[in-house]
N, CA and C atoms as an extended XYZ file, in Angstrom:
228
Properties=species:S:1:pos:R:3:atomname:S:1:resname:S:1:resid:I:1 pbc="F F F"
N         3.761       -6.069      -11.889 N   UNK     1
C         2.552       -6.810      -11.791 CA  UNK     1
C         1.347       -5.778      -11.802 C   UNK     1
N         0.515       -5.883      -12.440 N   UNK     2
C        -0.816       -4.988      -12.449 CA  UNK     2
C        -1.466       -5.006      -11.318 C   UNK     2
N        -2.215       -4.014      -10.856 N   UNK     3
C        -3.267       -3.887      -10.009 CA  UNK     3
C        -4.469       -4.533      -10.257 C   UNK     3
N        -5.279       -4.899       -9.159 N   UNK     4
C        -6.427       -5.571       -9.238 CA  UNK     4
C        -7.588       -4.683      -10.160 C   UNK     4
N        -7.291       -3.550      -10.068 N   UNK     5
C        -8.261       -2.635      -10.921 CA  UNK     5
C        -7.264       -1.982      -11.984 C   UNK     5
N        -7.669       -1.718      -13.286 N   UNK     6
C        -6.974       -1.429      -14.322 CA  UNK     6
C        -6.607       -0.075      -14.125 C   UNK     6
N        -7.774        0.686      -13.430 N   UNK     7
C        -7.378        2.162      -13.235 CA  UNK     7
C        -6.285        2.531      -12.253 C   UNK     7
N        -5.986        1.393      -11.300 N   UNK     8
C        -5.198        1.705      -10.179 CA  UNK     8
C        -3.748        1.232      -10.607 C   UNK     8
N        -3.427        0.468      -11.778 N   UNK     9
C        -2.231        0.082      -12.153 CA  UNK     9
C        -1.299        1.358      -12.100 C   UNK     9
N        -1.401        2.292      -12.527 N   UNK    10
C        -0.370        3.754      -12.770 CA  UNK    10
C        -0.138        3.731      -11.353 C   UNK    10
N        -1.132        4.003      -10.268 N   UNK    11
C        -1.009        4.523       -8.984 CA  UNK    11
C         0.031        3.510       -8.190 C   UNK    11
N        -0.245        2.103       -8.578 N   UNK    12
C         0.577        0.987       -8.018 CA  UNK    12
C         2.037        1.204       -8.385 C   UNK    12
N         2.409        1.332       -9.462 N   UNK    13
C         3.502        1.478      -10.163 CA  UNK    13
C         4.423        2.897       -9.468 C   UNK    13
N         3.462        3.940       -9.304 N   UNK    14
C         4.346        4.991       -8.524 CA  UNK    14
C         4.399        4.946       -7.155 C   UNK    14
N         3.535        4.201       -6.559 N   UNK    15
C         3.746        3.829       -5.187 CA  UNK    15
C         5.000        2.922       -5.025 C   UNK    15
N         4.922        1.978       -5.857 N   UNK    16
C         6.331        0.909       -5.882 CA  UNK    16
C         7.452        1.515       -6.020 C   UNK    16
N         7.559        2.555       -6.963 N   UNK    17
C         8.715        3.330       -7.466 CA  UNK    17
C         9.120        3.932       -6.027 C   UNK    17
N         8.057        4.645       -5.331 N   UNK    18
C         8.389        5.480       -4.120 CA  UNK    18
C         8.836        4.837       -3.009 C   UNK    18
N         8.372        3.541       -3.110 N   UNK    19
C         8.651        2.883       -1.486 CA  UNK    19
C         9.903        2.174       -1.939 C   UNK    19
N        10.102        1.431       -3.246 N   UNK    20
C        11.712        1.013       -3.510 CA  UNK    20
C        12.820        2.026       -3.364 C   UNK    20
N        12.376        3.232       -3.759 N   UNK    21
C        13.712        4.517       -3.505 CA  UNK    21
C        13.512        4.503       -2.165 C   UNK    21
N        12.823        5.022       -1.232 N   UNK    22
C        12.679        5.187        0.111 CA  UNK    22
C        13.324        3.967        0.754 C   UNK    22
N        13.177        2.998        0.352 N   UNK    23
C        13.737        1.766        1.132 CA  UNK    23
C        15.019        1.307        0.784 C   UNK    23
N        15.746        1.544       -0.256 N   UNK    24
C        16.954        1.630       -0.639 CA  UNK    24
C        17.583        2.647       -0.231 C   UNK    24
N        17.302        3.902       -0.310 N   UNK    25
C        18.075        5.106       -0.212 CA  UNK    25
C        17.971        5.610        1.423 C   UNK    25
N        16.993        5.224        2.079 N   UNK    26
C        16.681        5.710        3.411 CA  UNK    26
C        16.853        4.562        4.614 C   UNK    26
N        15.839        3.681        4.286 N   UNK    27
C        15.541        2.724        5.415 CA  UNK    27
C        16.800        1.829        5.381 C   UNK    27
N        17.233        1.178        4.267 N   UNK    28
C        18.451        0.398        4.604 CA  UNK    28
C        19.855        0.870        5.112 C   UNK    28
N        19.945        2.291        4.854 N   UNK    29
C        20.763        3.073        5.376 CA  UNK    29
C        20.664        3.585        6.924 C   UNK    29
N        19.659        3.123        7.503 N   UNK    30
C        19.480        3.328        8.817 CA  UNK    30
C        18.340        4.364        9.117 C   UNK    30
N        17.904        5.166        8.340 N   UNK    31
C        16.974        6.282        8.401 CA  UNK    31
C        15.585        5.626        8.207 C   UNK    31
N        14.884        5.406        9.276 N   UNK    32
C        13.525        5.021        9.432 CA  UNK    32
C        12.499        5.867        9.422 C   UNK    32
N        12.997        7.115        9.599 N   UNK    33
C        12.275        8.260       10.111 CA  UNK    33
C        11.249        8.387        8.642 C   UNK    33
N         9.894        8.784        8.914 N   UNK    34
C         9.134        9.118        7.877 CA  UNK    34
C         9.021        8.261        6.832 C   UNK    34
N         7.873        8.242        6.187 N   UNK    35
C         7.404        7.531        4.843 CA  UNK    35
C         6.998        8.545        3.827 C   UNK    35
N         7.708        9.122        2.846 N   UNK    36
C         7.241        9.976        1.993 CA  UNK    36
C         6.344        9.414        1.208 C   UNK    36
N         5.761        8.274        1.183 N   UNK    37
C         4.992        7.436        0.141 CA  UNK    37
C         3.487        7.455        0.673 C   UNK    37
N         3.299        7.643        1.889 N   UNK    38
C         2.029        7.559        2.676 CA  UNK    38
C         0.800        7.974        1.667 C   UNK    38
N         1.047        9.216        1.420 N   UNK    39
C        -0.193        9.643        0.566 CA  UNK    39
C        -0.496        8.996       -0.865 C   UNK    39
N         0.564        8.522       -1.352 N   UNK    40
C         0.282        7.829       -2.693 CA  UNK    40
C        -0.257        6.264       -2.198 C   UNK    40
N         0.281        5.834       -1.015 N   UNK    41
C        -0.120        4.443       -0.737 CA  UNK    41
C        -1.641        4.511       -0.536 C   UNK    41
N        -2.153        5.761        0.366 N   UNK    42
C        -3.409        5.868        0.663 CA  UNK    42
C        -4.600        5.968       -0.524 C   UNK    42
N        -3.950        6.845       -1.561 N   UNK    43
C        -4.617        7.032       -2.780 CA  UNK    43
C        -4.902        5.862       -3.701 C   UNK    43
N        -3.700        4.822       -3.526 N   UNK    44
C        -3.768        3.552       -4.057 CA  UNK    44
C        -4.844        2.615       -3.679 C   UNK    44
N        -4.688        2.778       -2.315 N   UNK    45
C        -5.471        1.672       -1.418 CA  UNK    45
C        -7.058        2.084       -1.588 C   UNK    45
N        -7.380        3.475       -1.929 N   UNK    46
C        -8.658        3.620       -2.087 CA  UNK    46
C        -8.922        3.338       -3.634 C   UNK    46
N        -8.328        3.435       -4.402 N   UNK    47
C        -8.526        2.890       -5.855 CA  UNK    47
C        -8.851        1.279       -5.756 C   UNK    47
N        -8.030        0.579       -4.898 N   UNK    48
C        -8.057       -0.939       -4.939 CA  UNK    48
C        -9.271       -1.319       -4.514 C   UNK    48
N        -9.769       -0.759       -3.135 N   UNK    49
C       -11.102       -1.039       -2.423 CA  UNK    49
C       -11.994       -0.704       -3.561 C   UNK    49
N       -12.154        0.424       -4.002 N   UNK    50
C       -13.202        0.718       -5.122 CA  UNK    50
C       -13.406       -0.337       -5.966 C   UNK    50
N       -12.069       -0.850       -6.682 N   UNK    51
C       -12.092       -2.052       -7.621 CA  UNK    51
C       -12.555       -3.313       -7.250 C   UNK    51
N       -12.380       -3.589       -5.872 N   UNK    52
C       -12.793       -4.871       -5.234 CA  UNK    52
C       -14.162       -4.826       -5.274 C   UNK    52
N       -14.805       -3.862       -4.753 N   UNK    53
C       -16.192       -3.662       -4.718 CA  UNK    53
C       -16.913       -3.690       -6.045 C   UNK    53
N       -16.396       -3.044       -6.895 N   UNK    54
C       -16.790       -2.835       -8.381 CA  UNK    54
C       -16.907       -4.418       -9.394 C   UNK    54
N       -15.763       -5.224       -8.619 N   UNK    55
C       -15.720       -6.478       -9.263 CA  UNK    55
C       -16.483       -7.436       -8.410 C   UNK    55
N       -17.046       -7.113       -7.370 N   UNK    56
C       -17.622       -8.006       -6.314 CA  UNK    56
C       -16.800       -9.259       -6.047 C   UNK    56
N       -15.635       -8.893       -5.520 N   UNK    57
C       -14.751       -9.767       -5.197 CA  UNK    57
C       -15.002      -10.085       -3.599 C   UNK    57
N       -15.117      -11.104       -3.169 N   UNK    58
C       -15.648      -11.355       -1.849 CA  UNK    58
C       -14.127      -11.119       -0.964 C   UNK    58
N       -14.425      -10.396       -0.081 N   UNK    59
C       -13.264      -10.428        1.130 CA  UNK    59
C       -13.361      -10.371        2.330 C   UNK    59
N       -14.786      -10.846        2.720 N   UNK    60
C       -14.946      -11.120        4.054 CA  UNK    60
C       -13.901      -12.113        4.722 C   UNK    60
N       -13.502      -11.855        5.901 N   UNK    61
C       -12.717      -12.606        6.759 CA  UNK    61
C       -11.194      -12.655        6.314 C   UNK    61
N       -10.770      -11.694        5.450 N   UNK    62
C        -9.481      -11.283        5.195 CA  UNK    62
C        -8.938      -10.085        5.774 C   UNK    62
N        -7.632      -10.279        6.449 N   UNK    63
C        -7.017       -9.095        7.020 CA  UNK    63
C        -6.346       -8.396        5.917 C   UNK    63
N        -6.263       -7.211        6.146 N   UNK    64
C        -5.338       -6.525        5.114 CA  UNK    64
C        -4.325       -5.742        6.061 C   UNK    64
N        -3.008       -5.592        5.558 N   UNK    65
C        -2.263       -4.757        6.115 CA  UNK    65
C        -1.976       -3.257        5.419 C   UNK    65
N        -1.605       -2.483        6.111 N   UNK    66
C        -1.365       -1.002        5.394 CA  UNK    66
C        -1.114       -0.200        6.748 C   UNK    66
N        -1.154        1.254        6.503 N   UNK    67
C        -0.676        2.190        7.244 CA  UNK    67
C        -1.695        2.369        8.282 C   UNK    67
N        -2.832        2.156        8.045 N   UNK    68
C        -3.939        2.341        9.404 CA  UNK    68
C        -4.112        1.197       10.142 C   UNK    68
N        -3.468        0.008        9.651 N   UNK    69
C        -3.649       -1.173       10.478 CA  UNK    69
C        -2.660       -1.221       11.840 C   UNK    69
N        -3.426       -1.470       12.886 N   UNK    70
C        -2.677       -1.376       14.043 CA  UNK    70
C        -1.800       -2.714       14.259 C   UNK    70
N        -0.749       -2.407       14.848 N   UNK    71
C         0.134       -3.560       15.178 CA  UNK    71
C        -0.613       -4.307       16.324 C   UNK    71
N        -0.179       -5.687       16.344 N   UNK    72
C        -0.805       -6.531       17.449 CA  UNK    72
C         0.120       -6.132       18.437 C   UNK    72
N        -0.731       -6.348       19.703 N   UNK    73
C        -0.150       -6.288       21.106 CA  UNK    73
C         0.284       -7.148       21.440 C   UNK    73
N         1.313       -7.059       22.369 N   UNK    74
C         2.029       -8.358       23.048 CA  UNK    74
C         1.105       -8.921       24.044 C   UNK    74
N         0.858      -10.381       23.864 N   UNK    75
C        -0.115      -10.983       25.096 CA  UNK    75
C         0.738      -11.586       26.175 C   UNK    75
N         1.775      -10.797       26.720 N   UNK    76
C         2.673      -11.369       27.808 CA  UNK    76
C         1.863      -11.137       29.242 C   UNK    76
């Protein structure tokens, strides 16, 4: 699947490959430490954000997940 921004598609593929390799070779085998793809993700995320602005895609009210998104706190 291509990215929302044509210029971001190669970065998306590079990140997807990195994540899938890490997920299969490390995470599923019990090694959840570290994420070697964080820098790729951040560059891709910035590219997508720029493309969204350039295409004037309305995103008000949408929540995005990512490395910088805080996990919700339990309301116990």
